[in-house]
Coordinates of C-alpha atoms in Angstrom, one line a residue:
X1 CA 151.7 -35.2 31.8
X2 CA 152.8 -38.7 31.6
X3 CA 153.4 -40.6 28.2
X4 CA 150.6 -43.2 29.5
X5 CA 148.4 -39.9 29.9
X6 CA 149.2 -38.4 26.9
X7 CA 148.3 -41.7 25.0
X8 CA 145.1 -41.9 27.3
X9 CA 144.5 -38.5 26.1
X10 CA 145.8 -39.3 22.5
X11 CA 143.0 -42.1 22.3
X12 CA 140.2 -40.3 23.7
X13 CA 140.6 -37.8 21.5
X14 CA 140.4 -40.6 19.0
X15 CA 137.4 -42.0 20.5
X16 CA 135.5 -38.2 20.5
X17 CA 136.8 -38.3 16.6
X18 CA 135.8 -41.1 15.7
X19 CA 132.1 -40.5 17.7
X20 CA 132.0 -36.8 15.6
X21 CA 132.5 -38.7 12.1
X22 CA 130.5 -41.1 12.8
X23 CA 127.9 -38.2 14.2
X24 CA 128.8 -36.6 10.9
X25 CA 128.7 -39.3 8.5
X26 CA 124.7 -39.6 9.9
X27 CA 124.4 -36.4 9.7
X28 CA 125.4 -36.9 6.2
X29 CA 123.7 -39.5 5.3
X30 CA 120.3 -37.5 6.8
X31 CA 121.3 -34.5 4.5
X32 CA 121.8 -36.9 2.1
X33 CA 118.2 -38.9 2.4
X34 CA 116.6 -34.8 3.4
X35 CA 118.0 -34.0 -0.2
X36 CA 117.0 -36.7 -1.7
X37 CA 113.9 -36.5 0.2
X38 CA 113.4 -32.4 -0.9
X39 CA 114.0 -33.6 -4.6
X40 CA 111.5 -36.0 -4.2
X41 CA 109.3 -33.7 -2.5
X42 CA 109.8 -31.1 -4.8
X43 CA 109.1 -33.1 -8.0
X44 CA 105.9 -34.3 -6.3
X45 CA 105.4 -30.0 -5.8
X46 CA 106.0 -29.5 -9.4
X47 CA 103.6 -32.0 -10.6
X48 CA 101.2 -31.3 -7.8
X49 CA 101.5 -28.0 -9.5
X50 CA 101.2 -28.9 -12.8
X51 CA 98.3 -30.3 -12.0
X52 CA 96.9 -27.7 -10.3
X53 CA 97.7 -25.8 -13.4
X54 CA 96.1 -28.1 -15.5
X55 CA 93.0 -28.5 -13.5
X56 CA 92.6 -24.1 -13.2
X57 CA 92.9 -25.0 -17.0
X58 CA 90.2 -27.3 -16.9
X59 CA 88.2 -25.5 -15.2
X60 CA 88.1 -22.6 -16.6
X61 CA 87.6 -24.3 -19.8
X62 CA 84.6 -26.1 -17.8
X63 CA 83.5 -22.7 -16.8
X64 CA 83.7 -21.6 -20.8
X65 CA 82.0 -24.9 -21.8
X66 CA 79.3 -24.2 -19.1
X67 CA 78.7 -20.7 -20.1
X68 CA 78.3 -21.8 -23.9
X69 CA 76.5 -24.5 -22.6
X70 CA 73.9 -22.2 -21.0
X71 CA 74.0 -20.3 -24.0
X72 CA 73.3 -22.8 -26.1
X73 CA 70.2 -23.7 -23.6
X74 CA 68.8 -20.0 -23.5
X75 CA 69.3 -20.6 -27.3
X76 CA 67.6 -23.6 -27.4
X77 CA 65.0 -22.5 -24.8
X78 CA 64.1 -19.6 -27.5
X79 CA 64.2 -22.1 -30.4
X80 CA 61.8 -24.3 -28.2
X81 CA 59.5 -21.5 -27.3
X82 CA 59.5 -20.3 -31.1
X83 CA 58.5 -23.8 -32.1
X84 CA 55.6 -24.1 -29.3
X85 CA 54.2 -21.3 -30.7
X86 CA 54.7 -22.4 -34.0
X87 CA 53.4 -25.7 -33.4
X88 CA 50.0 -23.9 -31.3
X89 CA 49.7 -21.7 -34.6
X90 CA 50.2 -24.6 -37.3
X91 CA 47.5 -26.6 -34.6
X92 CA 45.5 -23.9 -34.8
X93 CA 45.5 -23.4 -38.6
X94 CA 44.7 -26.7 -38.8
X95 CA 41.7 -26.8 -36.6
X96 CA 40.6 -24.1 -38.9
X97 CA 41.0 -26.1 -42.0
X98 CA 39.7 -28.6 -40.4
X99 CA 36.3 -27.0 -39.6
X100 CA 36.6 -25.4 -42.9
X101 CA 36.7 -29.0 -44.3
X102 CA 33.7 -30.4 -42.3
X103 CA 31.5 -27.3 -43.5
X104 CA 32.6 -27.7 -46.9
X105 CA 32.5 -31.8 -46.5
X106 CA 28.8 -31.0 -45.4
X107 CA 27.6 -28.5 -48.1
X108 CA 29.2 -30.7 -50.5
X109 CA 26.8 -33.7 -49.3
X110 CA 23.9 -31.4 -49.5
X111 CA 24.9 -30.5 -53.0
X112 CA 25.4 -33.7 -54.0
X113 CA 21.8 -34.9 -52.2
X114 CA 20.3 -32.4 -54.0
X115 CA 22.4 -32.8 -57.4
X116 CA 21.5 -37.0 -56.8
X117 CA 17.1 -35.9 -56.4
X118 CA 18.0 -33.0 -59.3
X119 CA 19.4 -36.2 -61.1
X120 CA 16.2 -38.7 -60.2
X121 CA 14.0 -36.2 -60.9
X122 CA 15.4 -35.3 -64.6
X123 CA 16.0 -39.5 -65.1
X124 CA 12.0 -39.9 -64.8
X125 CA 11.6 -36.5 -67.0
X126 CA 13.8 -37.7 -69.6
X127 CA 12.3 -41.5 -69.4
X128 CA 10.6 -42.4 -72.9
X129 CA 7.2 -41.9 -71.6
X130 CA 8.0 -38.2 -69.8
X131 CA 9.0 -37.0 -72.7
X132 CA 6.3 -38.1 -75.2
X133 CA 3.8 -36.4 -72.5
X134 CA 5.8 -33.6 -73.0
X135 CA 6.0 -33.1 -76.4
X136 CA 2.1 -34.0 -76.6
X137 CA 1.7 -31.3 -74.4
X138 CA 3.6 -28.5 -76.5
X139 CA 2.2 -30.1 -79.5
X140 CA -1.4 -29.6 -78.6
X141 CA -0.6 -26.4 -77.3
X142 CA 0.5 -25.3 -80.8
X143 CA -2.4 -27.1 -82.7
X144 CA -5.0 -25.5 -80.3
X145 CA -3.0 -21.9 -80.8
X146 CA -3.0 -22.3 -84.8
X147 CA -7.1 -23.0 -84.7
X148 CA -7.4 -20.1 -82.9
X149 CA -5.5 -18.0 -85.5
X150 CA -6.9 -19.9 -88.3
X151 CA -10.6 -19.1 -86.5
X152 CA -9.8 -15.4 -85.9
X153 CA -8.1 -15.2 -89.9
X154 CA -11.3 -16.6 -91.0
X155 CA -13.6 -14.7 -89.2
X156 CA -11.7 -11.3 -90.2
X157 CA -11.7 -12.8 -93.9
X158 CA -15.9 -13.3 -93.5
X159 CA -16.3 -9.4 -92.2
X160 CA -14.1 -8.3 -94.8
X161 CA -16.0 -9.8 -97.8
X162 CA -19.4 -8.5 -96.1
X163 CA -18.1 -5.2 -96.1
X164 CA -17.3 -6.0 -99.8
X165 CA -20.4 -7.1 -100.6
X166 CA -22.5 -4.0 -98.9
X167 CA -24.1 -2.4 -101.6
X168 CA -24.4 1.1 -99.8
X169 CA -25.2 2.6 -102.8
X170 CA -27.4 6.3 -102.4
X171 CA -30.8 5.8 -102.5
X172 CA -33.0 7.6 -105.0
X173 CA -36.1 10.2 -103.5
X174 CA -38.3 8.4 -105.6
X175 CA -37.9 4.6 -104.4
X176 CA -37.3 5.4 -101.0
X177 CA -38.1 8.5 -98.5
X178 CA -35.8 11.3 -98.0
X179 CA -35.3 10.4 -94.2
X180 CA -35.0 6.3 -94.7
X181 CA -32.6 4.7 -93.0
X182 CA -30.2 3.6 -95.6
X183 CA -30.1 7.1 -96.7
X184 CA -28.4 7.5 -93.3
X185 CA -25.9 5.0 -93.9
X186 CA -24.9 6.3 -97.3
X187 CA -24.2 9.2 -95.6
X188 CA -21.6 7.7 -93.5
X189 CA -20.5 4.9 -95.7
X190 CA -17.0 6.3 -96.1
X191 CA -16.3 6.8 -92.2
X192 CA -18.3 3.5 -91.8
X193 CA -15.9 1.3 -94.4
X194 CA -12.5 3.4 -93.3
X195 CA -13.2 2.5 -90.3
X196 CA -14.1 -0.6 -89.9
X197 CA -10.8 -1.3 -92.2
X198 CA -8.7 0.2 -90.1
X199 CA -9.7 -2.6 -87.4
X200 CA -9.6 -5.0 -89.5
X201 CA -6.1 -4.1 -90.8
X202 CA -4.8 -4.5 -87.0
X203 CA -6.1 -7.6 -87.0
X204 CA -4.7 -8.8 -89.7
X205 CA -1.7 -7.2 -88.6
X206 CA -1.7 -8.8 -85.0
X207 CA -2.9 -12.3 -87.1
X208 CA 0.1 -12.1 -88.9
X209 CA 1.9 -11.9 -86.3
X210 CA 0.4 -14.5 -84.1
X211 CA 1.1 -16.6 -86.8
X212 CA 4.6 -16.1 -86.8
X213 CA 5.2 -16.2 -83.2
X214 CA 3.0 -19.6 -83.7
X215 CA 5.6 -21.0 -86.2
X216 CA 8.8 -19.7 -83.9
X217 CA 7.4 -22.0 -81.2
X218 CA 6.8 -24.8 -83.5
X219 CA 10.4 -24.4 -84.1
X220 CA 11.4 -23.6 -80.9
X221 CA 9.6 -26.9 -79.6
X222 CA 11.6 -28.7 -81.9
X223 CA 14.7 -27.8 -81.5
X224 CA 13.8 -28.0 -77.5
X225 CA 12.5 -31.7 -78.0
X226 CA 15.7 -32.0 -79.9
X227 CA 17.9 -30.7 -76.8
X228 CA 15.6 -33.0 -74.6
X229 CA 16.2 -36.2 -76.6
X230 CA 20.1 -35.1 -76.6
X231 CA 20.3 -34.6 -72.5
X232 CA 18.2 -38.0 -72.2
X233 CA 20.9 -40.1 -74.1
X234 CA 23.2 -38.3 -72.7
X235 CA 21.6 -39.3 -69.2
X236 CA 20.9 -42.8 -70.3
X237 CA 25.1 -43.4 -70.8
X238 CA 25.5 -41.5 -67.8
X239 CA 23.4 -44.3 -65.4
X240 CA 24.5 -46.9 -67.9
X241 CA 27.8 -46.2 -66.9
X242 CA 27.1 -45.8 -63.0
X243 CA 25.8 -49.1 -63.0

């Protein structure tokens, strides 16, 4: 080979060596930018996967949350239920009272109506004139009852000085016959006059005691005309006071 062909030769070579670094500074630079590239791609990897880790966390907290949440509904579902039948029951109670009111509300009225035509009723018992009827009445009632004893004493007084006065004395055979009549009664004078005072001793006895119950209700009247005049004072303040 020639000089001129080995320097032909000698500057291909050249030429092919320059080409290959030039191939291999691309190539280079490509590794270069594939690396840089990788690194890039690999911290978008690790923070694509710590978000992925961060999202599994999230949701598996969301799942928690939702399965407390649900919880908490059932719980609150219960609660609910609990207070609708609570609420039914108090509604119920209350209807109850309620009624119980109104039929109370009602007897009430009716006792007051007939507490209000009690009330009218006693007013025109215990007016001024009522009253002095009334304790006419009683009074007249006790006069007429003492005549009666007084009558009945002094009829019982007149037999018993008759009887006093009876001269039943025996009659003689000469002045009268033996079968006359008086003769008879001197016979049973004794039964005649113990028994006649045995009457009159009862009613004497039942007199007495007519009298008695006569002056009890004299005193019972009073002190009932008393108690009237009281409750009619008493009712007098009482409208006084309404009006």
């Amino acid at each position: 080979m020639t000089d001129d062909g080995i320097v032909a030769h000698f500057k291909e070579l050249q030429q092919e060596k320059k080409k290959l670094q030039n191939r291999l500074d691309h190539f280079r630079f490509r590794r270069k930018d594939l690396e840089s590239k990788q690194g890039s791609v690999t911290d978008k990897n690790r923070l694509l996967q710590q978000k992925h880790d961060n999202m599994s966390r999230t949701i598996e907290i969301a799942k928690r949350k939702l399965q407390e949440s649900q919880l908490q509904v059932e719980k609150l579902q219960n609660e609910n239920d609990e207070h609708q039948a609570y609420i039914k029951l108090v509604k119920t109670s209350l209807q109850k009272e309620e009624d119980t009111k109104d039929t109370y509300l009602i007897k009430l009225q009716n006792q007051f109506d007939e507490l209000s035509n009690d009330f009218r009723g006693a007013k025109k018992f215990y007016e001024d004139e009522e009253l002095e009827k009334e304790v006419e009445h009683w009074k007249n009632t006790c006069q007429r009852r003492k005549i009666s004893i007084e009558t009945g004493a002094e009829l019982v007084n007149q037999i018993s000085s008759q009887l006093k006065e009876m001269n039943l004395s025996k009659t003689d055979s000469d002045e009268k016959p033996a079968k006359s009549s008086w003769k008879e009664v001197n016979t049973h004078q004794d039964f005649l006059t113990s028994l006649f005072q045995e009457d009159f001793s009862k009613l004497e006895s039942l007199i007495t005691q007519e009298q008695n119950k006569s002056q009890h209700l004299g005193e019972r009247i009073t002190v009932v005309m008393e108690q009237l005049k009281t409750k009619q004072d008493e009712l007098k303040k009482i409208h006084n006071t309404n009006v």
